[in-house]
Each structure stands twice: as C-alpha cells, then as structure tokens.
PDB file as gemmi writes it, atoms N, CA and C in Angstrom:
CRYST1    1.000    1.000    1.000  90.00  90.00  90.00 P 1                      
ATOM      1  N   GLU A   1       0.949  -1.245   0.021  1.00  0.00           N  
ATOM      2  CA  GLU A   1      -0.124   0.031   0.072  1.00  0.00           C  
ATOM      3  C   GLU A   1       0.875   1.172  -0.203  1.00  0.00           C  
ATOM      4  N   ALA A   2       1.866   1.242   0.686  1.00  0.00           N  
ATOM      5  CA  ALA A   2       3.019   2.310   0.542  1.00  0.00           C  
ATOM      6  C   ALA A   2       3.255   2.751  -0.762  1.00  0.00           C  
ATOM      7  N   TYR A   3       3.398   1.742  -1.536  1.00  0.00           N  
ATOM      8  CA  TYR A   3       4.122   2.253  -3.157  1.00  0.00           C  
ATOM      9  C   TYR A   3       2.737   2.932  -3.711  1.00  0.00           C  
ATOM     10  N   ARG A   4       1.611   2.407  -3.590  1.00  0.00           N  
ATOM     11  CA  ARG A   4       0.529   2.738  -4.320  1.00  0.00           C  
ATOM     12  C   ARG A   4       0.058   4.177  -3.798  1.00  0.00           C  
ATOM     13  N   HIS A   5       0.139   4.522  -2.480  1.00  0.00           N  
ATOM     14  CA  HIS A   5      -0.231   5.855  -1.911  1.00  0.00           C  
ATOM     15  C   HIS A   5       0.875   6.853  -2.109  1.00  0.00           C  
ATOM     16  N   LEU A   6       2.232   6.461  -2.046  1.00  0.00           N  
ATOM     17  CA  LEU A   6       3.252   7.527  -1.845  1.00  0.00           C  
ATOM     18  C   LEU A   6       3.725   7.635  -3.309  1.00  0.00           C  
ATOM     19  N   LEU A   7       4.081   6.502  -4.053  1.00  0.00           N  
ATOM     20  CA  LEU A   7       4.587   6.479  -5.434  1.00  0.00           C  
ATOM     21  C   LEU A   7       3.745   6.723  -6.353  1.00  0.00           C  
ATOM     22  N   HIS A   8       2.493   6.287  -6.086  1.00  0.00           N  
ATOM     23  CA  HIS A   8       1.251   6.117  -7.100  1.00  0.00           C  
ATOM     24  C   HIS A   8       1.498   5.042  -8.124  1.00  0.00           C  
ATOM     25  N   ARG A   9       2.243   3.952  -7.841  1.00  0.00           N  
ATOM     26  CA  ARG A   9       2.279   2.774  -8.682  1.00  0.00           C  
ATOM     27  C   ARG A   9       2.283   1.550  -7.924  1.00  0.00           C  
ATOM     28  N   GLN A  10       2.320   0.553  -8.485  1.00  0.00           N  
ATOM     29  CA  GLN A  10       2.391  -0.830  -7.973  1.00  0.00           C  
ATOM     30  C   GLN A  10       3.815  -1.181  -7.601  1.00  0.00           C  
ATOM     31  N   PRO A  11       4.114  -1.954  -6.550  1.00  0.00           N  
ATOM     32  CA  PRO A  11       5.619  -2.198  -6.305  1.00  0.00           C  
ATOM     33  C   PRO A  11       6.147  -3.174  -7.379  1.00  0.00           C  
ATOM     34  N   ASP A  12       7.250  -2.954  -7.309  1.00  0.00           N  
ATOM     35  CA  ASP A  12       7.923  -3.906  -8.474  1.00  0.00           C  
ATOM     36  C   ASP A  12       8.192  -5.365  -7.379  1.00  0.00           C  
ATOM     37  N   LEU A  13       8.139  -6.341  -7.895  1.00  0.00           N  
ATOM     38  CA  LEU A  13       8.180  -7.657  -7.276  1.00  0.00           C  
ATOM     39  C   LEU A  13       9.568  -7.839  -6.317  1.00  0.00           C  
ATOM     40  N   ASP A  14      10.541  -7.137  -6.783  1.00  0.00           N  
ATOM     41  CA  ASP A  14      11.915  -7.438  -5.809  1.00  0.00           C  
ATOM     42  C   ASP A  14      11.715  -6.489  -4.769  1.00  0.00           C  
ATOM     43  N   GLY A  15      11.309  -5.240  -4.886  1.00  0.00           N  
ATOM     44  CA  GLY A  15      11.157  -4.227  -3.849  1.00  0.00           C  
ATOM     45  C   GLY A  15      10.068  -4.982  -2.898  1.00  0.00           C  
ATOM     46  N   LEU A  16       8.802  -5.398  -3.382  1.00  0.00           N  
ATOM     47  CA  LEU A  16       7.874  -5.806  -2.442  1.00  0.00           C  
ATOM     48  C   LEU A  16       8.336  -7.140  -1.571  1.00  0.00           C  
ATOM     49  N   SER A  17       9.018  -8.000  -2.352  1.00  0.00           N  
ATOM     50  CA  SER A  17       9.719  -9.032  -1.627  1.00  0.00           C  
ATOM     51  C   SER A  17      10.540  -8.633  -0.283  1.00  0.00           C  
ATOM     52  N   SER A  18      11.418  -7.818  -0.831  1.00  0.00           N  
ATOM     53  CA  SER A  18      12.480  -7.355  -0.148  1.00  0.00           C  
ATOM     54  C   SER A  18      11.928  -6.705   1.275  1.00  0.00           C  
ATOM     55  N   TYR A  19      11.033  -5.764   0.941  1.00  0.00           N  
ATOM     56  CA  TYR A  19      10.415  -5.007   2.129  1.00  0.00           C  
ATOM     57  C   TYR A  19       9.596  -6.121   3.106  1.00  0.00           C  
ATOM     58  N   LEU A  20       8.943  -6.952   2.384  1.00  0.00           N  
ATOM     59  CA  LEU A  20       7.928  -7.911   3.108  1.00  0.00           C  
ATOM     60  C   LEU A  20       8.782  -8.609   4.250  1.00  0.00           C  
ATOM     61  N   ASP A  21       9.863  -9.033   3.488  1.00  0.00           N  
ATOM     62  CA  ASP A  21      10.809 -10.117   4.234  1.00  0.00           C  
ATOM     63  C   ASP A  21      11.380  -9.192   5.538  1.00  0.00           C  
ATOM     64  N   CYS A  22      11.835  -8.006   5.285  1.00  0.00           N  
ATOM     65  CA  CYS A  22      12.059  -7.194   6.383  1.00  0.00           C  
ATOM     66  C   CYS A  22      11.242  -6.796   7.454  1.00  0.00           C  
ATOM     67  N   LEU A  23      10.005  -6.614   7.048  1.00  0.00           N  
ATOM     68  CA  LEU A  23       8.936  -6.392   8.103  1.00  0.00           C  
ATOM     69  C   LEU A  23       8.714  -7.674   8.549  1.00  0.00           C  
ATOM     70  N   ARG A  24       8.520  -8.795   8.085  1.00  0.00           N  
ATOM     71  CA  ARG A  24       8.087  -9.918   8.846  1.00  0.00           C  
ATOM     72  C   ARG A  24       9.154 -10.562   9.588  1.00  0.00           C  
ATOM     73  N   SER A  25      10.459 -10.291   9.394  1.00  0.00           N  
ATOM     74  CA  SER A  25      11.531 -10.859  10.081  1.00  0.00           C  
ATOM     75  C   SER A  25      11.974  -9.496  11.322  1.00  0.00           C  
ATOM     76  N   ASP A  26      11.218  -8.556  11.465  1.00  0.00           N  
ATOM     77  CA  ASP A  26      11.511  -7.378  12.331  1.00  0.00           C  
ATOM     78  C   ASP A  26      12.756  -6.676  12.025  1.00  0.00           C  
ATOM     79  N   ARG A  27      13.302  -6.811  11.109  1.00  0.00           N  
ATOM     80  CA  ARG A  27      14.460  -6.032  10.632  1.00  0.00           C  
ATOM     81  C   ARG A  27      14.327  -4.511  10.127  1.00  0.00           C  
ATOM     82  N   LEU A  28      12.966  -4.144  10.118  1.00  0.00           N  
ATOM     83  CA  LEU A  28      12.630  -2.839   9.662  1.00  0.00           C  
ATOM     84  C   LEU A  28      11.065  -2.589  10.218  1.00  0.00           C  
ATOM     85  N   THR A  29      10.943  -1.430  10.732  1.00  0.00           N  
ATOM     86  CA  THR A  29       9.612  -1.162  11.321  1.00  0.00           C  
ATOM     87  C   THR A  29       8.756  -0.373  10.077  1.00  0.00           C  
ATOM     88  N   LYS A  30       7.452  -0.242  10.384  1.00  0.00           N  
ATOM     89  CA  LYS A  30       6.723   0.447   9.246  1.00  0.00           C  
ATOM     90  C   LYS A  30       7.220   1.869   8.938  1.00  0.00           C  
ATOM     91  N   LEU A  31       7.662   2.528  10.121  1.00  0.00           N  
ATOM     92  CA  LEU A  31       8.140   3.962  10.089  1.00  0.00           C  
ATOM     93  C   LEU A  31       9.410   3.830   9.188  1.00  0.00           C  
ATOM     94  N   GLU A  32      10.173   3.034   9.588  1.00  0.00           N  
ATOM     95  CA  GLU A  32      11.563   2.826   8.741  1.00  0.00           C  
ATOM     96  C   GLU A  32      11.277   2.609   7.190  1.00  0.00           C  
ATOM     97  N   LEU A  33      10.300   1.808   6.977  1.00  0.00           N  
ATOM     98  CA  LEU A  33       9.952   1.342   5.577  1.00  0.00           C  
ATOM     99  C   LEU A  33       9.469   2.639   5.127  1.00  0.00           C  
ATOM    100  N   LEU A  34       8.524   3.463   5.598  1.00  0.00           N  
ATOM    101  CA  LEU A  34       8.180   4.793   4.939  1.00  0.00           C  
ATOM    102  C   LEU A  34       9.370   5.832   4.769  1.00  0.00           C  
ATOM    103  N   SER A  35      10.350   5.792   5.917  1.00  0.00           N  
ATOM    104  CA  SER A  35      11.143   6.839   5.666  1.00  0.00           C  
ATOM    105  C   SER A  35      12.144   6.383   4.434  1.00  0.00           C  
ATOM    106  N   GLU A  36      12.647   5.112   4.193  1.00  0.00           N  
ATOM    107  CA  GLU A  36      13.337   4.614   3.093  1.00  0.00           C  
ATOM    108  C   GLU A  36      12.551   5.128   1.845  1.00  0.00           C  
ATOM    109  N   ILE A  37      11.435   4.932   1.613  1.00  0.00           N  
ATOM    110  CA  ILE A  37      10.757   5.313   0.374  1.00  0.00           C  
ATOM    111  C   ILE A  37      10.632   6.815   0.250  1.00  0.00           C  
ATOM    112  N   VAL A  38      10.328   7.803   1.364  1.00  0.00           N  
ATOM    113  CA  VAL A  38      10.333   9.031   1.353  1.00  0.00           C  
ATOM    114  C   VAL A  38      11.686   9.468   0.697  1.00  0.00           C  
ATOM    115  N   SER A  39      12.868   8.630   1.284  1.00  0.00           N  
ATOM    116  CA  SER A  39      14.079   9.481   1.090  1.00  0.00           C  
ATOM    117  C   SER A  39      14.803   8.821   0.112  1.00  0.00           C  
ATOM    118  N   SER A  40      14.150   7.776  -1.003  1.00  0.00           N  
ATOM    119  CA  SER A  40      14.697   7.100  -1.991  1.00  0.00           C  
ATOM    120  C   SER A  40      14.661   8.132  -3.136  1.00  0.00           C  
ATOM    121  N   PRO A  41      15.466   7.966  -4.036  1.00  0.00           N  
ATOM    122  CA  PRO A  41      15.468   8.750  -5.267  1.00  0.00           C  
ATOM    123  C   PRO A  41      14.200   8.803  -6.217  1.00  0.00           C  
ATOM    124  N   GLU A  42      13.313   7.809  -6.071  1.00  0.00           N  
ATOM    125  CA  GLU A  42      11.910   8.017  -6.499  1.00  0.00           C  
ATOM    126  C   GLU A  42      11.057   8.882  -5.668  1.00  0.00           C  
ATOM    127  N   GLY A  43      11.240   8.489  -4.424  1.00  0.00           N  
ATOM    128  CA  GLY A  43      10.461   9.287  -3.387  1.00  0.00           C  
ATOM    129  C   GLY A  43      10.682  10.854  -3.617  1.00  0.00           C  
ATOM    130  N   GLN A  44      11.991  11.128  -3.620  1.00  0.00           N  
ATOM    131  CA  GLN A  44      12.512  12.699  -3.815  1.00  0.00           C  
ATOM    132  C   GLN A  44      11.919  13.097  -5.071  1.00  0.00           C  
ATOM    133  N   LYS A  45      12.091  12.487  -6.259  1.00  0.00           N  
ATOM    134  CA  LYS A  45      11.434  13.036  -7.638  1.00  0.00           C  
ATOM    135  C   LYS A  45      10.072  13.067  -7.237  1.00  0.00           C  
ATOM    136  N   CYS A  46       9.233  12.298  -6.799  1.00  0.00           N  
ATOM    137  CA  CYS A  46       7.752  12.448  -6.596  1.00  0.00           C  
ATOM    138  C   CYS A  46       7.343  13.440  -5.546  1.00  0.00           C  
ATOM    139  N   ARG A  47       8.544  14.174  -4.696  1.00  0.00           N  
ATOM    140  CA  ARG A  47       8.371  14.881  -3.813  1.00  0.00           C  
ATOM    141  C   ARG A  47       7.183  14.284  -2.726  1.00  0.00           C  
ATOM    142  N   VAL A  48       7.587  13.092  -2.205  1.00  0.00           N  
ATOM    143  CA  VAL A  48       6.810  12.522  -1.268  1.00  0.00           C  
ATOM    144  C   VAL A  48       7.070  13.142   0.117  1.00  0.00           C  
ATOM    145  N   TYR A  49       6.093  13.350   0.786  1.00  0.00           N  
ATOM    146  CA  TYR A  49       6.087  14.038   2.221  1.00  0.00           C  
ATOM    147  C   TYR A  49       5.221  13.449   3.104  1.00  0.00           C  
ATOM    148  N   ILE A  50       5.609  13.015   4.575  1.00  0.00           N  
ATOM    149  CA  ILE A  50       4.630  12.559   5.338  1.00  0.00           C  
ATOM    150  C   ILE A  50       4.838  13.573   6.628  1.00  0.00           C  
ATOM    151  N   ARG A  51       3.816  14.465   7.062  1.00  0.00           N  
ATOM    152  CA  ARG A  51       3.852  15.099   8.189  1.00  0.00           C  
ATOM    153  C   ARG A  51       4.221  14.294   9.494  1.00  0.00           C  
ATOM    154  N   GLY A  52       5.399  14.794  10.087  1.00  0.00           N  
ATOM    155  CA  GLY A  52       5.472  14.104  11.300  1.00  0.00           C  
ATOM    156  C   GLY A  52       6.471  12.881  11.403  1.00  0.00           C  
ATOM    157  N   LEU A  53       7.067  12.303  10.029  1.00  0.00           N  
ATOM    158  CA  LEU A  53       7.670  11.360   9.989  1.00  0.00           C  
ATOM    159  C   LEU A  53       9.073  11.594  10.494  1.00  0.00           C  
ATOM    160  N   ASP A  54       9.320  12.864  10.068  1.00  0.00           N  
ATOM    161  CA  ASP A  54      11.020  12.968  10.436  1.00  0.00           C  
ATOM    162  C   ASP A  54      11.130  12.977  12.261  1.00  0.00           C  
ATOM    163  N   TRP A  55      10.100  13.592  12.833  1.00  0.00           N  
ATOM    164  CA  TRP A  55      10.247  13.586  14.483  1.00  0.00           C  
ATOM    165  C   TRP A  55      10.243  12.167  14.873  1.00  0.00           C  
ATOM    166  N   ARG A  56       9.326  11.188  14.180  1.00  0.00           N  
ATOM    167  CA  ARG A  56       9.114   9.952  14.670  1.00  0.00           C  
ATOM    168  C   ARG A  56      10.462   9.053  14.514  1.00  0.00           C  
ATOM    169  N   MET A  57      10.978   9.430  13.376  1.00  0.00           N  
ATOM    170  CA  MET A  57      12.402   8.753  13.108  1.00  0.00           C  
ATOM    171  C   MET A  57      13.539   9.115  14.075  1.00  0.00           C  
ATOM    172  N   ARG A  58      13.451  10.477  14.307  1.00  0.00           N  
ATOM    173  CA  ARG A  58      14.398  10.772  15.482  1.00  0.00           C  
ATOM    174  C   ARG A  58      14.366  10.046  16.744  1.00  0.00           C  
ATOM    175  N   LEU A  59      13.160   9.911  17.237  1.00  0.00           N  
ATOM    176  CA  LEU A  59      12.585   9.030  18.288  1.00  0.00           C  
ATOM    177  C   LEU A  59      13.462   7.738  18.282  1.00  0.00           C  
ATOM    178  N   LEU A  60      13.347   7.114  16.964  1.00  0.00           N  
ATOM    179  CA  LEU A  60      13.745   5.717  16.773  1.00  0.00           C  
ATOM    180  C   LEU A  60      15.199   5.905  16.995  1.00  0.00           C  
ATOM    181  N   LYS A  61      15.811   6.622  16.600  1.00  0.00           N  
ATOM    182  CA  LYS A  61      17.373   6.740  16.536  1.00  0.00           C  
ATOM    183  C   LYS A  61      17.839   7.110  18.078  1.00  0.00           C  
ATOM    184  N   LEU A  62      17.277   7.805  19.102  1.00  0.00           N  
ATOM    185  CA  LEU A  62      17.559   7.955  20.065  1.00  0.00           C  
ATOM    186  C   LEU A  62      18.496   6.794  21.088  1.00  0.00           C  
ATOM    187  N   PRO A  63      19.308   6.831  21.593  1.00  0.00           N  
ATOM    188  CA  PRO A  63      19.980   5.588  22.360  1.00  0.00           C  
ATOM    189  C   PRO A  63      19.064   5.255  23.529  1.00  0.00           C  
ATOM    190  N   ILE A  64      18.979   3.876  23.798  1.00  0.00           N  
ATOM    191  CA  ILE A  64      17.900   3.448  24.857  1.00  0.00           C  
ATOM    192  C   ILE A  64      16.647   3.861  24.543  1.00  0.00           C  
ATOM    193  N   PHE A  65      16.079   5.054  24.368  1.00  0.00           N  
ATOM    194  CA  PHE A  65      14.753   5.335  24.000  1.00  0.00           C  
ATOM    195  C   PHE A  65      14.351   4.634  23.086  1.00  0.00           C  
ATOM    196  N   GLY A  66      15.136   4.999  22.130  1.00  0.00           N  
ATOM    197  CA  GLY A  66      14.645   4.435  20.453  1.00  0.00           C  
ATOM    198  C   GLY A  66      14.696   2.908  20.539  1.00  0.00           C  
ATOM    199  N   SER A  67      15.235   2.250  21.446  1.00  0.00           N  
ATOM    200  CA  SER A  67      15.356   0.574  21.138  1.00  0.00           C  
ATOM    201  C   SER A  67      14.020   0.380  22.039  1.00  0.00           C  
ATOM    202  N   LEU A  68      13.772   1.167  23.070  1.00  0.00           N  
ATOM    203  CA  LEU A  68      12.434   0.717  23.561  1.00  0.00           C  
ATOM    204  C   LEU A  68      11.279   1.097  22.759  1.00  0.00           C  
ATOM    205  N   VAL A  69      11.373   2.131  22.328  1.00  0.00           N  
ATOM    206  CA  VAL A  69       9.777   2.465  21.406  1.00  0.00           C  
ATOM    207  C   VAL A  69       9.859   1.450  20.155  1.00  0.00           C  
ATOM    208  N   ARG A  70      11.022   1.056  19.644  1.00  0.00           N  
ATOM    209  CA  ARG A  70      11.187   0.284  18.489  1.00  0.00           C  
ATOM    210  C   ARG A  70      10.593  -1.330  18.964  1.00  0.00           C  
ATOM    211  N   ARG A  71      10.629  -1.683  20.180  1.00  0.00           N  
ATOM    212  CA  ARG A  71      10.459  -3.063  20.535  1.00  0.00           C  
ATOM    213  C   ARG A  71       8.849  -2.869  20.868  1.00  0.00           C  
ATOM    214  N   LEU A  72       8.549  -1.579  21.380  1.00  0.00           N  
ATOM    215  CA  LEU A  72       7.047  -1.703  21.873  1.00  0.00           C  
ATOM    216  C   LEU A  72       5.889  -1.487  20.582  1.00  0.00           C  
ATOM    217  N   PHE A  73       6.544  -0.673  19.525  1.00  0.00           N  
ATOM    218  CA  PHE A  73       5.814  -0.578  18.463  1.00  0.00           C  
ATOM    219  C   PHE A  73       6.441  -1.044  16.985  1.00  0.00           C  
ATOM    220  N   ILE A  74       7.075  -2.180  17.226  1.00  0.00           N  
ATOM    221  CA  ILE A  74       7.649  -2.973  15.947  1.00  0.00           C  
ATOM    222  C   ILE A  74       6.674  -2.934  14.854  1.00  0.00           C  
ATOM    223  N   ARG A  75       5.350  -3.354  15.581  1.00  0.00           N  
ATOM    224  CA  ARG A  75       4.328  -3.654  14.686  1.00  0.00           C  
ATOM    225  C   ARG A  75       3.326  -2.419  14.181  1.00  0.00           C  
ATOM    226  N   TRP A  76       3.812  -1.508  14.477  1.00  0.00           N  
ATOM    227  CA  TRP A  76       3.103  -0.047  14.727  1.00  0.00           C  
ATOM    228  C   TRP A  76       3.003   0.575  12.954  1.00  0.00           C  
TER     229      TRP A  76                                                      
END                                                                             
C-alpha cells in the first residue's frame, strides 16, 4: 500500500519481496520502511512528504529510548 499511496504505482516484485521479508523478520519497522521510500530517489522525485515522519524517526534513533520505542511499536 505504501507504494500505491506514496509513489502512485504498483510495487515491483523485488522491492515488494524485500520489504515484506524485512517487515516479517522485524528488521524494519513500518516507520523505517516509509522513511526509506520518502528518502529514495523515486520518493524525492515524486516529492513525497509525510507530516511528522521526521520527528518519529528521530525518536527511533535515540539511544536506549529508541530501542524501547522500537520494541514496543515494532508492528506500528
């Protein structure tokens, strides 16, 4: 759904498979996935913006607090 809403296209099979694997294995949160799409060259070209994403990502990067938030909201 992120591809459809943010990039206005269907996901390519490689990207879909890669992101789903990362989400299912908890290597990536949904916020991190959105951040990757927004900051990707395609996201920049499409001028994708999600209000509040930047401060949420800063919270995830804080020592100790970030790992706690990540554990609590990994499925967020």
